[in-house]
CSV table of C-alpha atoms in Angstrom, one decimal:
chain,number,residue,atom,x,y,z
A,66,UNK,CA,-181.6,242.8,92.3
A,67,UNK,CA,-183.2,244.4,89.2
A,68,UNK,CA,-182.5,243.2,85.8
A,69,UNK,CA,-183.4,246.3,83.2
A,70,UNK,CA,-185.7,244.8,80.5
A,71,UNK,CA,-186.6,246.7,77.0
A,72,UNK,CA,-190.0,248.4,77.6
A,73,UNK,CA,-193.0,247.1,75.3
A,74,UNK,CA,-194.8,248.7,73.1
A,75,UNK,CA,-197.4,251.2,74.6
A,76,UNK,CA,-200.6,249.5,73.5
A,77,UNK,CA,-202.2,249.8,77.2
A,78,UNK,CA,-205.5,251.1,77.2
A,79,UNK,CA,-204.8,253.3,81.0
A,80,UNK,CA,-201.7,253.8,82.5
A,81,UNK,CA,-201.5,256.0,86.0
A,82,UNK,CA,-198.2,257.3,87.5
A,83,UNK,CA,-198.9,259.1,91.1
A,84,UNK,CA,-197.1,260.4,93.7
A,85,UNK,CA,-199.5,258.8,96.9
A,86,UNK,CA,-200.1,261.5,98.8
A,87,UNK,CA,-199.7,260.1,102.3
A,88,UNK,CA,-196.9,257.4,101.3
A,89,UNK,CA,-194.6,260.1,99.3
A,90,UNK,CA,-193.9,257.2,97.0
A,91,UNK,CA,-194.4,256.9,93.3
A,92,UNK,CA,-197.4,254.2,92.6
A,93,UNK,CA,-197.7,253.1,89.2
A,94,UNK,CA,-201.3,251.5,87.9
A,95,UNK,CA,-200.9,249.8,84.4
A,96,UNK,CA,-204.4,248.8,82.7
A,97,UNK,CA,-203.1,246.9,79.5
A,98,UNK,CA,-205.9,245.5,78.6
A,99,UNK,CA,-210.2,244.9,79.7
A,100,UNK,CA,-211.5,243.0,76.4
A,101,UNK,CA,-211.8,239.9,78.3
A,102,UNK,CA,-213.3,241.6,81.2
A,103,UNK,CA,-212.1,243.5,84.1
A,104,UNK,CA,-208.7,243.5,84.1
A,105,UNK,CA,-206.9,241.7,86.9
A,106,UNK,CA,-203.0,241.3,88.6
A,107,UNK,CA,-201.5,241.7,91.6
A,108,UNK,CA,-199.3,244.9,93.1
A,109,UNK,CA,-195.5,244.8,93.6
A,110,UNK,CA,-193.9,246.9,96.1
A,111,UNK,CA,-189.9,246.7,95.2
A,112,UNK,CA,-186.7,248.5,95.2
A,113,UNK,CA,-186.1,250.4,91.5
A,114,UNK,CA,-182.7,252.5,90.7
A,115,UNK,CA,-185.0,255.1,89.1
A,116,UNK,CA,-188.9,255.6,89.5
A,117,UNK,CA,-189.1,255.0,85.7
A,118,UNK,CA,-187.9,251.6,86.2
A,119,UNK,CA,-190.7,250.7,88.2
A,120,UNK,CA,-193.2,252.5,85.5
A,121,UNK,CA,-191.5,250.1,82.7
A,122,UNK,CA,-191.8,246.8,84.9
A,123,UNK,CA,-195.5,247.9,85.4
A,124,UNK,CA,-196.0,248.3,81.4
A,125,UNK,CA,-194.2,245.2,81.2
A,126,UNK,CA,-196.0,242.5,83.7
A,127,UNK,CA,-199.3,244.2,82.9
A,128,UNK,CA,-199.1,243.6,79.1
A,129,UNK,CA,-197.6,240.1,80.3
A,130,UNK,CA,-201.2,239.6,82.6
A,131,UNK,CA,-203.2,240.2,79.1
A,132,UNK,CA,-201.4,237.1,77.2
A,133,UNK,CA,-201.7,235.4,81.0
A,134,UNK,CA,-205.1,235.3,82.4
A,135,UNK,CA,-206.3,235.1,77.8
A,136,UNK,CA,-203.9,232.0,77.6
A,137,UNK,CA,-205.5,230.5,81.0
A,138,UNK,CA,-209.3,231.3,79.4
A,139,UNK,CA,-210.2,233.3,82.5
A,140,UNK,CA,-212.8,236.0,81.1
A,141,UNK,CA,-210.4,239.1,82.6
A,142,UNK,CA,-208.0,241.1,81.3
A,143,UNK,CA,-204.7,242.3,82.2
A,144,UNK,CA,-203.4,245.0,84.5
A,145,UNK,CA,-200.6,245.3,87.1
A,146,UNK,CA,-199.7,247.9,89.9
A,147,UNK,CA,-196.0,249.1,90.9
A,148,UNK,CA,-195.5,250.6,94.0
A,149,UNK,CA,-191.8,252.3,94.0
A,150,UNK,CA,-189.4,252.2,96.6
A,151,UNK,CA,-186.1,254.2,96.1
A,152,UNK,CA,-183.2,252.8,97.2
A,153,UNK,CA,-182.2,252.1,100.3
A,154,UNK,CA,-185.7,253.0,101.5
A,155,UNK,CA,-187.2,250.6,104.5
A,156,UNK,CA,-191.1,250.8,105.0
A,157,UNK,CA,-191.9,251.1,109.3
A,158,UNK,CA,-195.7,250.0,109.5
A,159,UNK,CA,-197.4,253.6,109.0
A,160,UNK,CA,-195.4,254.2,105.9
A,161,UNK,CA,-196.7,251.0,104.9
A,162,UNK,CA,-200.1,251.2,105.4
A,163,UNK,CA,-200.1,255.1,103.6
A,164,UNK,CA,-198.6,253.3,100.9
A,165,UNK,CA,-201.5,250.6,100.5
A,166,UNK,CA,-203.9,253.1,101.4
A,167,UNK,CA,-202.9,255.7,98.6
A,168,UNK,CA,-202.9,252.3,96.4
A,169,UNK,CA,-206.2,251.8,96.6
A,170,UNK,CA,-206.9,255.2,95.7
A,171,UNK,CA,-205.7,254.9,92.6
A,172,UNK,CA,-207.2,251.4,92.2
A,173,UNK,CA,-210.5,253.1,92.8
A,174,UNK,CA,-209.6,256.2,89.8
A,175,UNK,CA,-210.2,253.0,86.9
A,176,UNK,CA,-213.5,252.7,88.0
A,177,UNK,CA,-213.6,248.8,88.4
A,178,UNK,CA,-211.6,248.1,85.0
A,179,UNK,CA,-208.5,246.7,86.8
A,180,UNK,CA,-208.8,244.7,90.2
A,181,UNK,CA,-205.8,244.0,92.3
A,182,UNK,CA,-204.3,241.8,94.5
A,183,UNK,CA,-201.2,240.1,96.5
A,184,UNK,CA,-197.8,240.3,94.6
A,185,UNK,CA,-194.4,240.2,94.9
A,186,UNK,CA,-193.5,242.5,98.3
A,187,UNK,CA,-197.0,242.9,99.3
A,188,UNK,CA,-199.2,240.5,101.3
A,189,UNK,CA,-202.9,239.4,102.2
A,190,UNK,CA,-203.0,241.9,104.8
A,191,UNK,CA,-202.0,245.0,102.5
A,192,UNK,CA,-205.0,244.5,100.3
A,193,UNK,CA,-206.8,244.2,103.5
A,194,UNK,CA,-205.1,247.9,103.5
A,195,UNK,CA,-206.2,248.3,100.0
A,196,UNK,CA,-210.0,247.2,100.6
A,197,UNK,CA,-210.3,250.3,102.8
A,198,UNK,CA,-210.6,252.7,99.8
A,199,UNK,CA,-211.8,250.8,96.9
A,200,UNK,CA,-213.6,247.2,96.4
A,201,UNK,CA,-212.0,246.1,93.4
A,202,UNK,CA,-209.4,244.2,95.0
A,203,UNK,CA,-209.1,240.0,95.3
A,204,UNK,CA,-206.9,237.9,98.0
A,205,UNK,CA,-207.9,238.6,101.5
A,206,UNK,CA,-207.0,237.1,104.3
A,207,UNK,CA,-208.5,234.4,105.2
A,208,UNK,CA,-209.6,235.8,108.6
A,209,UNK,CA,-211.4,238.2,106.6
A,210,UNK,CA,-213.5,236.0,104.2
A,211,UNK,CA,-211.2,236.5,101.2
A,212,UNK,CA,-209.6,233.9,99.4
A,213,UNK,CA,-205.9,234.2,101.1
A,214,UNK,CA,-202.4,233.8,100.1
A,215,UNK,CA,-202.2,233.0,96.1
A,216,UNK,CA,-198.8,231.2,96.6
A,217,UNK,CA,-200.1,227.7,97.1
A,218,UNK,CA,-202.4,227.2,93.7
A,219,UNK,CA,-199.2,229.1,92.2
A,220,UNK,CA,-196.9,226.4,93.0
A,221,UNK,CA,-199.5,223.9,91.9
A,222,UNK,CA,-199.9,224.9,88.8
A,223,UNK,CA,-195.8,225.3,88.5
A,224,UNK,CA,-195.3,221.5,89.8
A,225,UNK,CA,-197.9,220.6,87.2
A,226,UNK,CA,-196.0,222.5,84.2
A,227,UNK,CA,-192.9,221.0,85.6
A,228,UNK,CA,-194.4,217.7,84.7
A,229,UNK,CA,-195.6,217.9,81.4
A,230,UNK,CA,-192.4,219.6,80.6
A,231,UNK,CA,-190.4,216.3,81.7
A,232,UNK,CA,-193.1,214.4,80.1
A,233,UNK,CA,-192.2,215.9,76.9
A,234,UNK,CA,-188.2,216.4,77.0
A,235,UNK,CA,-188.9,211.7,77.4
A,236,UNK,CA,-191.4,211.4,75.4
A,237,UNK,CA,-193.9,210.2,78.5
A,238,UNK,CA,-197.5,210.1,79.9
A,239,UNK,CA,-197.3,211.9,83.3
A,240,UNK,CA,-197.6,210.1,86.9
A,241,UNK,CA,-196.7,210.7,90.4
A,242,UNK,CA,-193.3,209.5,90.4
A,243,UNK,CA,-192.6,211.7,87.1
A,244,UNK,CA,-190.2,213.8,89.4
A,245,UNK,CA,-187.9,211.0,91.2
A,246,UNK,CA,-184.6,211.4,90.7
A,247,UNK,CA,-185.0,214.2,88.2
A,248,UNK,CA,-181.9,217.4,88.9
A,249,UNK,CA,-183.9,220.0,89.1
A,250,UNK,CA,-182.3,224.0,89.8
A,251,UNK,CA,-184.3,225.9,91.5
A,252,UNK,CA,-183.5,229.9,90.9
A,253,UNK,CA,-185.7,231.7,93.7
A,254,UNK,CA,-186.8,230.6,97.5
A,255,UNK,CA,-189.6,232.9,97.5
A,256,UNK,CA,-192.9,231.7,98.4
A,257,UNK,CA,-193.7,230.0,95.0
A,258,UNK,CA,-190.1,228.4,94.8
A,259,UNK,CA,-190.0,227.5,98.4
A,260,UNK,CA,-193.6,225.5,98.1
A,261,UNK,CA,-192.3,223.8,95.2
A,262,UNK,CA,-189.0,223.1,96.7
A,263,UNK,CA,-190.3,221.4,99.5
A,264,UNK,CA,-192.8,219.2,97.6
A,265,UNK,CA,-190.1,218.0,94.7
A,266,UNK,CA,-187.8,217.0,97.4
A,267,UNK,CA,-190.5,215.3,99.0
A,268,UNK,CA,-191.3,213.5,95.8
A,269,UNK,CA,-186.9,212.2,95.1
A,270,UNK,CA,-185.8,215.4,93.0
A,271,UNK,CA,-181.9,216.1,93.0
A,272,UNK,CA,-182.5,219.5,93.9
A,273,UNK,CA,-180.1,222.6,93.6
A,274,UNK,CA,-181.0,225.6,94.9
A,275,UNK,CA,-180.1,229.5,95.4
A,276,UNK,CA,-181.2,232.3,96.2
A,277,UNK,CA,-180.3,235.7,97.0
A,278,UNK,CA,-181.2,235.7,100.3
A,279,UNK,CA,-178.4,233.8,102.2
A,280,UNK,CA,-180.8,232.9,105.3
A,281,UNK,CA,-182.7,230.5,102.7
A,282,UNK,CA,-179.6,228.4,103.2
A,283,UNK,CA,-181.7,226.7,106.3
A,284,UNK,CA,-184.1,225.7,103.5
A,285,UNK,CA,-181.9,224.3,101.4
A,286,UNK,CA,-180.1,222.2,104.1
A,287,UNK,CA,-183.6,221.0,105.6
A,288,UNK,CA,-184.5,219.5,101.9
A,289,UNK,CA,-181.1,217.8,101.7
A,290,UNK,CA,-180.8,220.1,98.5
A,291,UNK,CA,-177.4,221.1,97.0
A,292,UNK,CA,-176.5,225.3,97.2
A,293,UNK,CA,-174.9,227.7,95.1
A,294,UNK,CA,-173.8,230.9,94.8
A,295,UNK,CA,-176.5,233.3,93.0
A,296,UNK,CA,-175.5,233.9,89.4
A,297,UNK,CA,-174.2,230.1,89.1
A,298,UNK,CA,-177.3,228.2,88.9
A,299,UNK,CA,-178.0,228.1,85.3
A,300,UNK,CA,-173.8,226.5,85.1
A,301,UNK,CA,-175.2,223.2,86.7
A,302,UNK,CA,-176.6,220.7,84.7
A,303,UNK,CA,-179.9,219.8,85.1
A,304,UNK,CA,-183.3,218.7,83.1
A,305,UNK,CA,-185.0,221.6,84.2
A,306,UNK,CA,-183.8,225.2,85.3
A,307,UNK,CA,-186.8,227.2,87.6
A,308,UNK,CA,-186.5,230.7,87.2
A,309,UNK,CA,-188.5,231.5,90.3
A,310,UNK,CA,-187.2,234.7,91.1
A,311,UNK,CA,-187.0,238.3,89.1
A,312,UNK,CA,-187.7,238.5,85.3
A,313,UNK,CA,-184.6,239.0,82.7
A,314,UNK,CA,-182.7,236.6,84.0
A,315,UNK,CA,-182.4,234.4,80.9
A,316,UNK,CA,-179.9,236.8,78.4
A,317,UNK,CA,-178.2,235.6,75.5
A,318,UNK,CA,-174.7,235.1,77.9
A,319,UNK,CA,-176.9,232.7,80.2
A,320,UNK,CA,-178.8,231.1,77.7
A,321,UNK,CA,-175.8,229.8,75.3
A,322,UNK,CA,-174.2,228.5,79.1
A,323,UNK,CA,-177.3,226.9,80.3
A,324,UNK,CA,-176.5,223.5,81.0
A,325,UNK,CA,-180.3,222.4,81.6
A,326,UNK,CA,-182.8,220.5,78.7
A,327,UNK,CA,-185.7,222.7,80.1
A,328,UNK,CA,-186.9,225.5,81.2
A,329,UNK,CA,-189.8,226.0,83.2
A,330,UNK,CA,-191.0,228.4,85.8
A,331,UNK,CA,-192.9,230.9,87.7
A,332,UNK,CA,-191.0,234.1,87.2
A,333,UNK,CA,-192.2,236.7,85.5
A,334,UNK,CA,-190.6,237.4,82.1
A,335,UNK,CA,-187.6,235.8,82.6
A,336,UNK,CA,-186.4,236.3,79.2
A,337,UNK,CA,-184.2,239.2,78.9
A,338,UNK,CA,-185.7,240.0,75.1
A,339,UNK,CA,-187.9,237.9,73.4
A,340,UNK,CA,-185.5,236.6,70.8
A,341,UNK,CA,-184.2,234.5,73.8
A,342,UNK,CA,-186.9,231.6,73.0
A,343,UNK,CA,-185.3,231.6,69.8
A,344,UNK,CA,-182.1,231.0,71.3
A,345,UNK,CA,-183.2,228.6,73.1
A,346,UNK,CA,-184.4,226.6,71.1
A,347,UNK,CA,-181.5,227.0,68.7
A,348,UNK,CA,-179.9,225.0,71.5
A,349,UNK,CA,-182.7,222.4,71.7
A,350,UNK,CA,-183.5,223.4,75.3
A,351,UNK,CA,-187.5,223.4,75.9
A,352,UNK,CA,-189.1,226.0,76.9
A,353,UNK,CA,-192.0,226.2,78.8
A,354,UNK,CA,-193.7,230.1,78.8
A,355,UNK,CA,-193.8,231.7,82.0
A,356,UNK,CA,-197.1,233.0,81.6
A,357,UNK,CA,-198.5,230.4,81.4
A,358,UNK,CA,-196.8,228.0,84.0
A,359,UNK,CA,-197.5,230.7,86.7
A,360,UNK,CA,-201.4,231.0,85.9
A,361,UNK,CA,-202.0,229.2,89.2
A,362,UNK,CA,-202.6,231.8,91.2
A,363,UNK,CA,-204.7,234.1,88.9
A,364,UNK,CA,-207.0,231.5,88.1
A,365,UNK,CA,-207.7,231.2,91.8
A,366,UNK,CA,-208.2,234.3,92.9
A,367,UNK,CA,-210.1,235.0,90.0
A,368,UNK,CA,-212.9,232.2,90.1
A,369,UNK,CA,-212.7,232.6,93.5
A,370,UNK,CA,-213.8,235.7,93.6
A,371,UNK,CA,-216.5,235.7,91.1
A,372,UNK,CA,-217.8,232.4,93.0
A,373,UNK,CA,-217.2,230.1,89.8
A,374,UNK,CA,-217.1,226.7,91.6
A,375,UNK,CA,-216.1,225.2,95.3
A,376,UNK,CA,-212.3,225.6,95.9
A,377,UNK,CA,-211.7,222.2,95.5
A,378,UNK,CA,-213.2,222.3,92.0
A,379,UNK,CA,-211.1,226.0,91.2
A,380,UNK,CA,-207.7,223.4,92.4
A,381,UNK,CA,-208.5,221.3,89.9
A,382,UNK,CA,-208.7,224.0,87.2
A,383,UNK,CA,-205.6,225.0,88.7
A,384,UNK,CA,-203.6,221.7,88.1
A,385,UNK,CA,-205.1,221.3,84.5
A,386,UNK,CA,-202.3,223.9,83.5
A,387,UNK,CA,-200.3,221.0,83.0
A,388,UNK,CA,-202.4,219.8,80.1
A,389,UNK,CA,-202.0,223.3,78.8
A,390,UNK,CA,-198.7,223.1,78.9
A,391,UNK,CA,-198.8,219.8,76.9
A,392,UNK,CA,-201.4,221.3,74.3
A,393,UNK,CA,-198.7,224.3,73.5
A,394,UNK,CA,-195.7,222.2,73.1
A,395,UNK,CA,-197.7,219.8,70.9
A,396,UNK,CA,-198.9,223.3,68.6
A,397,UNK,CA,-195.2,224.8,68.8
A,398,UNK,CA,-194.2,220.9,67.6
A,399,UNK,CA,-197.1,220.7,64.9
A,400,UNK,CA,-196.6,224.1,63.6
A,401,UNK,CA,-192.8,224.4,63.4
A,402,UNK,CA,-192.8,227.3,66.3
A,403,UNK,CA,-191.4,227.7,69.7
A,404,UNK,CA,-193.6,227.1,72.6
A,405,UNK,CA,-193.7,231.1,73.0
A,406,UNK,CA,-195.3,231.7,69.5
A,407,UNK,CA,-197.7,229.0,70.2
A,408,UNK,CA,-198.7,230.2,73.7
A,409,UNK,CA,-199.1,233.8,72.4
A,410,UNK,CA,-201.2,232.6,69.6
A,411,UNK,CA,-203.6,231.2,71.9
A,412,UNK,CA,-203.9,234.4,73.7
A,413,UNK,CA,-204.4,236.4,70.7
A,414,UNK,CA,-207.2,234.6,69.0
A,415,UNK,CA,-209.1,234.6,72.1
A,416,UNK,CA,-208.6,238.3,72.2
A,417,UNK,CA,-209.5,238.4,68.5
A,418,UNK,CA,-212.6,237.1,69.4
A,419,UNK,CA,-213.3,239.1,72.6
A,420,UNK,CA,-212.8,241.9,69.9
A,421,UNK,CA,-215.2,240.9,67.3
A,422,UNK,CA,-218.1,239.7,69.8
A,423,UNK,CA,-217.7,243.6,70.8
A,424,UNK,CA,-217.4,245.0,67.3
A,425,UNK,CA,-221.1,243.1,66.7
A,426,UNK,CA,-222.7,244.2,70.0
């Protein structure tokens, strides 16, 4: 399931659109922005209706990784790679390892100004793939001496968001039972939205869940949480709705149904056009920016790689994205401005200053 989503303005600095020469498949490699430093975000291999689609969704989440890994004050910038499956098309192993392979080729061609790493459709052991043609790629295995599956400081940094956006829609000071008894919806059993599935259940959340994926039923069952059909979740009331799936899922016909006080998730660009935080909160529903609730995993890999503290330390940077989250709603409040404008304000005056630090050098 793709949602189409208008294209953004072309302000990238390198954008690379390849047929892979072993694979056969069109690999897109979007370099939005390096003023911050080497540009960082993961690749996506996913099914588009037209190869152009999946060029748009690279221009897209790339400009998206800018705002992202400025509003999370990593010193990187913001890139993304799209590798394009038509429809219908299933990957056996060897078409799957050209793919990777012809993926790191064109990783290699930007010269170390965008790094890659683990994404939606791709795993650790692709970029192991990846590694085999160019160095500038993050999120090994494990078994390799990388830093492993993002997933897990992801859904940290997601739970911790979570909380300062209940905090905020009661007026309260966080703490571990900020969750109990809370209706959460869950839209997305992936491996961010199952992580955080499992722990809010753990902690007393009414959960409801979907997905489009009917085996995640098991999952939902196992938590004791209540299941809908895809395309209903946003009809049940809730305090929070998790879009943890694909982007463009919040249009104005979902948004003026939504019967949730919150949103806040890790999906990419879940607003179908960005007059939707408007909209919402026309409808006094709170809205916490996806780019910034989803930081987890890029701040990981990130100071992981670059060796900027133990990994227990680089968790910890990890769950401070809830007191980012608090910080933005208190400048949207202050400043008579949605949570959006505020979060993309931050961004930009750290790239204004990235800008002039270069403009003196």
């Amino acid at each position: 399931m793709t949602h189409t989503l208008p294209l953004p303005d072309l302000t990238h600095e390198r954008v690379e659109v390849t047929t892979g020469p072993r694979s056969g498949l069109v690999i897109t490699v979007a370099l939005h922005s390096s003023a911050l430093g080497s540009a960082l975000g993961g690749a996506r291999l996913w099914t588009y209706p037209h190869w152009s689609d999946a060029v748009g969704d690279a221009l897209r989440l790339s400009a998206a990784m800018t705002l992202k890994n400025a509003a999370a004050g990593l010193d990187a910038g913001g890139g993304k790679s799209v590798i394009c499956l038509p429809p219908g098309t299933t990957l056996d192993s060897d078409r799957r390892r050209a793919a990777f392979l012809d993926l790191g080729d064109a990783v290699e061609r930007m010269e170390g100004r965008y790094r890659t790493a683990e994404d939606v459709g791709s795993t650790t052991d692709d970029m192991l793939t990846v590694s085999e043609r160019t160095n500038h790629v993050v999120g090994l295995p494990d078994s390799a001496g990388g830093s492993g599956e993002p997933a897990g400081p992801t859904s940290l940094g997601v739970y911790e968001a979570l909380r300062a956006t209940l905090d905020r829609l009661d007026d309260t000071t966080g703490s571990d039972a900020a969750v109990a008894g809370r209706r959460i919806t869950i839209s997305g059993l992936g491996q961010v939205g199952s992580r955080l599935a499992v722990r809010l259940a753990a902690e007393g959340a009414a959960l409801t869940v979907t997905d489009v994926n009917p085996a995640k039923r098991d999952l939902a069952a196992e938590l004791g949480a209540h299941w809908v059909d895809p395309g209903t979740e946003h009809l049940i009331a809730a305090d929070v709705f998790v879009p943890a799936g694909i982007g463009g899922v919040l249009d104005d016909e979902v948004i003026d149904a939504l019967a949730a006080r919150a949103v806040c998730g890790p999906a990419n660009n879940p607003l179908a056009a960005r007059s939707g935080a408007d909209r919402l909160a026309a409808r006094g529903i709170l809205y916490a920016p996806d780019f910034v609730v989803n930081a987890g995993g890029v701040i990981y890999l990130d100071l992981e790689a670059k060796r900027l503290g133990s990994r227990a330390e680089i968790m910890d940077r990890v769950a401070g994205i809830g007191d980012v989250v608090r910080g933005i709603f208190d400048d949207a409040e202050n400043h008579g401005i949605t949570p959006l404008d505020a979060a993309e304000q931050r961004a930009a005056a750290r790239l204004r200053a990235a800008a002039a630090t270069s403009a003196l050098v």
